[in-house]
Amino acid sequence: MNAVPKITGPCEHCKQPRPLFRYEPEHNAHLGGGFATCRWCTREKQPLLCVRCWEKERLREENDPALNEEAETLEEICAANRRADERRERISKELAGIAAATERAEAER
C-alpha cells in the first residue's frame, strides 16, 4: 500500500507550521489571448498551503470574474455550435427531400 506522505511545514501563505497540500487549479481551459492567462495557471510552481489557505485560494478561484467570464463565453460558443449543427442537419434533410422530389418528377416524365 503506497500511502501519500504527509508534508508538514510552514504554509506558503500564512507561514503557520501545519500539514500542507499542493494547490492545483480545477480548470484547464482558457480563451484569453495568451491561452492560460489566469493567475493560477501562469505560476511556475503551485504553492503548498494549509487547509485554511487552500480553501481561501479555491474560493478565490471559483469567484474569479475572468474565469467566470471565460466559462460564460465558452457556453455561448457551445450553444452557437449546437445551433449551427441543428441548422446543417435541417438543411441536409431539406436538400435530401428536394433531391427525392426531383427524382420522382423526372421518373414520371
Coordinates of N, CA and C in Angstrom, one line a residue:
M1 N 0.8 -1.2 0.0 CA 0.0 0.0 0.0 C 0.9 1.2 0.0
N2 N 0.7 2.1 -1.0 CA 1.5 3.3 -1.1 C 0.8 4.5 -0.6
A3 N 1.0 4.8 0.6 CA 0.3 6.0 1.2 C 1.1 7.3 0.8
V4 N 0.3 8.3 0.6 CA 0.9 9.6 0.2 C 1.5 10.2 1.5
P5 N 2.8 10.5 1.5 CA 3.4 11.0 2.8 C 2.8 12.4 3.1
K6 N 2.5 12.6 4.3 CA 2.0 14.0 4.7 C 3.2 14.9 4.8
I7 N 3.0 16.1 4.2 CA 4.0 17.1 4.2 C 3.7 18.1 5.3
T8 N 4.5 18.3 6.3 CA 4.3 19.3 7.3 C 5.4 20.3 7.3
G9 N 5.0 21.6 7.4 CA 5.9 22.7 7.3 C 5.2 24.0 7.3
P10 N 5.9 25.1 7.1 CA 5.2 26.4 7.1 C 4.4 26.5 5.8
C11 N 3.2 27.0 5.9 CA 2.3 27.2 4.8 C 2.9 28.4 4.0
E12 N 2.9 28.3 2.7 CA 3.5 29.3 1.8 C 2.7 30.6 1.9
H13 N 1.5 30.6 2.4 CA 0.6 31.8 2.5 C 0.7 32.4 3.9
C14 N 0.2 31.6 4.9 CA 0.1 32.2 6.3 C 1.4 31.9 7.1
K15 N 2.3 31.1 6.6 CA 3.6 30.8 7.3 C 3.4 29.9 8.6
Q16 N 2.2 29.5 8.9 CA 2.0 28.6 10.1 C 2.4 27.2 9.8
P17 N 3.1 26.6 10.8 CA 3.5 25.2 10.6 C 2.3 24.2 10.7
R18 N 1.9 23.6 9.6 CA 0.8 22.8 9.5 C 1.0 21.7 8.4
P19 N 0.1 20.7 8.4 CA 0.1 19.8 7.2 C -0.2 20.6 6.0
L20 N 0.5 20.3 4.9 CA 0.4 21.1 3.7 C -0.2 20.3 2.5
F21 N -0.8 21.0 1.6 CA -1.3 20.4 0.4 C -0.9 21.3 -0.8
R22 N -0.6 20.6 -1.9 CA -0.2 21.4 -3.1 C -1.5 21.9 -3.7
Y23 N -1.6 23.2 -4.0 CA -2.8 23.8 -4.6 C -2.7 23.5 -6.1
E24 N -3.8 22.9 -6.7 CA -3.8 22.7 -8.1 C -5.2 23.3 -8.6
P25 N -5.2 24.2 -9.6 CA -6.4 24.8 -10.1 C -7.3 23.7 -10.7
E26 N -8.6 24.0 -10.6 CA -9.6 23.0 -11.0 C -10.1 23.2 -12.4
H27 N -9.4 24.0 -13.2 CA -9.9 24.3 -14.6 C -8.7 24.1 -15.5
N28 N -8.9 24.0 -16.8 CA -7.9 23.8 -17.7 C -8.2 24.3 -19.1
A29 N -9.2 25.2 -19.2 CA -9.5 25.8 -20.5 C -9.5 27.3 -20.3
H30 N -8.9 28.0 -21.3 CA -8.9 29.4 -21.2 C -9.1 29.9 -22.7
L31 N -9.7 31.1 -22.7 CA -10.0 31.7 -24.1 C -9.2 33.0 -24.2
G32 N -8.4 33.3 -23.2 CA -7.7 34.6 -23.2 C -6.6 34.6 -24.4
G33 N -6.2 35.8 -24.7 CA -5.2 36.0 -25.8 C -3.9 35.2 -25.6
G34 N -3.5 35.0 -24.3 CA -2.3 34.3 -24.0 C -2.5 32.8 -23.8
F35 N -3.8 32.3 -23.9 CA -4.1 30.9 -23.6 C -3.5 30.5 -22.2
A36 N -4.3 30.4 -21.2 CA -3.9 30.1 -19.8 C -3.4 31.4 -19.2
T37 N -4.3 32.4 -19.2 CA -3.9 33.7 -18.7 C -4.2 33.9 -17.2
C38 N -4.8 33.0 -16.6 CA -5.2 33.2 -15.2 C -4.0 33.1 -14.3
R39 N -4.1 33.7 -13.1 CA -3.0 33.7 -12.1 C -2.7 32.4 -11.6
W40 N -3.6 31.4 -11.7 CA -3.3 30.1 -11.1 C -2.5 29.2 -12.1
C41 N -2.8 29.4 -13.4 CA -2.1 28.5 -14.4 C -0.8 29.1 -14.8
T42 N -0.5 30.4 -14.6 CA 0.7 31.0 -15.0 C 1.8 30.9 -14.0
R43 N 1.5 30.3 -12.8 CA 2.5 30.1 -11.8 C 3.5 29.0 -12.3
E44 N 4.7 29.2 -12.0 CA 5.7 28.2 -12.3 C 5.5 26.9 -11.4
K45 N 5.2 27.2 -10.1 CA 5.0 26.1 -9.2 C 3.8 26.4 -8.3
Q46 N 2.9 25.5 -8.2 CA 1.7 25.7 -7.3 C 2.2 25.7 -5.9
P47 N 1.6 26.5 -5.0 CA 2.1 26.6 -3.6 C 1.6 25.5 -2.7
L48 N 2.4 25.2 -1.7 CA 2.0 24.3 -0.6 C 1.2 25.1 0.4
L49 N 0.0 24.7 0.7 CA -0.9 25.5 1.5 C -1.5 24.6 2.6
C50 N -1.8 25.3 3.8 CA -2.5 24.6 4.8 C -4.0 24.5 4.4
V51 N -4.8 23.8 5.1 CA -6.2 23.6 4.7 C -7.0 24.9 4.6
R52 N -6.7 25.8 5.6 CA -7.4 27.1 5.6 C -7.1 27.9 4.4
C53 N -5.8 28.0 4.1 CA -5.3 28.8 2.9 C -5.7 28.2 1.6
W54 N -5.7 26.8 1.6 CA -6.1 26.1 0.4 C -7.6 26.4 0.1
E55 N -8.4 26.4 1.1 CA -9.8 26.7 0.9 C -10.0 28.2 0.4
K56 N -9.3 29.1 1.0 CA -9.4 30.5 0.6 C -9.0 30.6 -0.9
E57 N -7.9 30.0 -1.3 CA -7.5 30.0 -2.7 C -8.5 29.4 -3.6
R58 N -9.1 28.3 -3.2 CA -10.2 27.7 -4.0 C -11.3 28.6 -4.2
L59 N -11.7 29.3 -3.1 CA -12.8 30.3 -3.2 C -12.5 31.4 -4.1
R60 N -11.2 31.9 -4.0 CA -10.8 33.0 -4.9 C -10.9 32.5 -6.4
E61 N -10.5 31.3 -6.6 CA -10.5 30.8 -8.0 C -12.0 30.7 -8.5
E62 N -12.8 30.1 -7.6 CA -14.2 30.0 -8.0 C -14.9 31.3 -8.3
N63 N -14.5 32.3 -7.6 CA -15.1 33.7 -7.7 C -14.4 34.6 -8.6
D64 N -13.4 34.1 -9.4 CA -12.6 34.9 -10.2 C -13.5 35.4 -11.4
P65 N -13.7 36.7 -11.6 CA -14.6 37.2 -12.6 C -14.0 36.8 -14.0
A66 N -12.7 36.8 -14.2 CA -12.2 36.5 -15.5 C -12.5 35.0 -15.9
L67 N -12.3 34.1 -14.9 CA -12.6 32.7 -15.2 C -14.1 32.5 -15.4
N68 N -14.9 33.2 -14.7 CA -16.4 33.1 -14.8 C -16.8 33.6 -16.2
E69 N -16.2 34.7 -16.6 CA -16.5 35.3 -17.9 C -16.1 34.3 -19.0
E70 N -14.9 33.7 -18.9 CA -14.5 32.7 -19.9 C -15.4 31.5 -19.9
A71 N -15.9 31.1 -18.8 CA -16.9 30.0 -18.8 C -18.2 30.4 -19.5
E72 N -18.6 31.6 -19.2 CA -19.9 32.1 -19.9 C -19.6 32.1 -21.4
T73 N -18.5 32.6 -21.8 CA -18.1 32.8 -23.3 C -18.1 31.4 -23.9
L74 N -17.4 30.4 -23.2 CA -17.4 29.1 -23.7 C -18.8 28.5 -23.9
E75 N -19.6 28.7 -22.9 CA -21.0 28.2 -23.0 C -21.7 28.8 -24.2
E76 N -21.5 30.1 -24.5 CA -22.1 30.8 -25.6 C -21.6 30.2 -26.9
I77 N -20.3 29.9 -27.0 CA -19.7 29.3 -28.2 C -20.3 27.9 -28.4
C78 N -20.5 27.1 -27.3 CA -21.0 25.8 -27.4 C -22.5 25.8 -27.9
A79 N -23.2 26.8 -27.4 CA -24.6 26.9 -27.8 C -24.7 27.3 -29.2
A80 N -23.8 28.2 -29.7 CA -23.8 28.6 -31.1 C -23.5 27.4 -32.0
N81 N -22.5 26.6 -31.5 CA -22.1 25.4 -32.3 C -23.3 24.4 -32.4
R82 N -24.1 24.2 -31.3 CA -25.2 23.4 -31.3 C -26.3 23.9 -32.3
R83 N -26.5 25.2 -32.3 CA -27.5 25.8 -33.2 C -27.0 25.6 -34.7
A84 N -25.7 25.7 -34.9 CA -25.2 25.6 -36.3 C -25.3 24.1 -36.7
D85 N -25.0 23.2 -35.8 CA -25.2 21.7 -36.2 C -26.6 21.4 -36.5
E86 N -27.6 21.9 -35.7 CA -29.0 21.7 -35.9 C -29.4 22.3 -37.3
R87 N -28.9 23.5 -37.6 CA -29.2 24.1 -38.9 C -28.7 23.3 -40.1
R88 N -27.4 22.8 -39.9 CA -26.8 22.0 -41.0 C -27.7 20.7 -41.2
E89 N -28.1 20.1 -40.1 CA -28.9 18.9 -40.2 C -30.2 19.2 -40.9
R90 N -30.9 20.3 -40.5 CA -32.1 20.6 -41.1 C -32.0 20.9 -42.6
I91 N -31.0 21.6 -43.0 CA -30.7 21.9 -44.4 C -30.4 20.6 -45.2
S92 N -29.7 19.7 -44.5 CA -29.4 18.5 -45.2 C -30.6 17.7 -45.5
K93 N -31.6 17.7 -44.5 CA -32.8 16.9 -44.7 C -33.7 17.6 -45.8
E94 N -33.7 19.0 -45.8 CA -34.4 19.7 -46.8 C -33.9 19.4 -48.2
L95 N -32.6 19.4 -48.3 CA -31.9 19.1 -49.6 C -32.2 17.6 -50.1
A96 N -32.2 16.7 -49.1 CA -32.5 15.3 -49.4 C -33.9 15.2 -49.9
G97 N -34.9 16.0 -49.3 CA -36.2 16.0 -49.7 C -36.4 16.6 -51.1
I98 N -35.7 17.6 -51.4 CA -35.7 18.2 -52.8 C -35.2 17.3 -53.8
A99 N -34.1 16.6 -53.5 CA -33.5 15.6 -54.4 C -34.4 14.5 -54.7
A100 N -35.1 14.0 -53.6 CA -36.1 12.9 -53.8 C -37.2 13.3 -54.7
A101 N -37.7 14.6 -54.4 CA -38.9 15.1 -55.2 C -38.5 15.3 -56.7
T102 N -37.2 15.7 -56.9 CA -36.7 15.9 -58.3 C -36.6 14.6 -59.0
E103 N -36.2 13.5 -58.3 CA -36.0 12.2 -58.9 C -37.4 11.6 -59.3
R104 N -38.4 11.8 -58.3 CA -39.8 11.4 -58.6 C -40.3 12.1 -59.8
A105 N -40.1 13.4 -59.9 CA -40.7 14.2 -61.0 C -40.0 13.7 -62.3
E106 N -38.7 13.5 -62.3 CA -38.1 13.0 -63.6 C -38.5 11.6 -64.0
A107 N -38.8 10.8 -63.0 CA -39.2 9.4 -63.3 C -40.6 9.4 -63.9
E108 N -41.5 10.4 -63.5 CA -42.8 10.5 -64.0 C -42.9 11.0 -65.4
R109 N -41.9 11.6 -65.9 CA -41.9 12.1 -67.3 C -42.0 11.1 -68.3

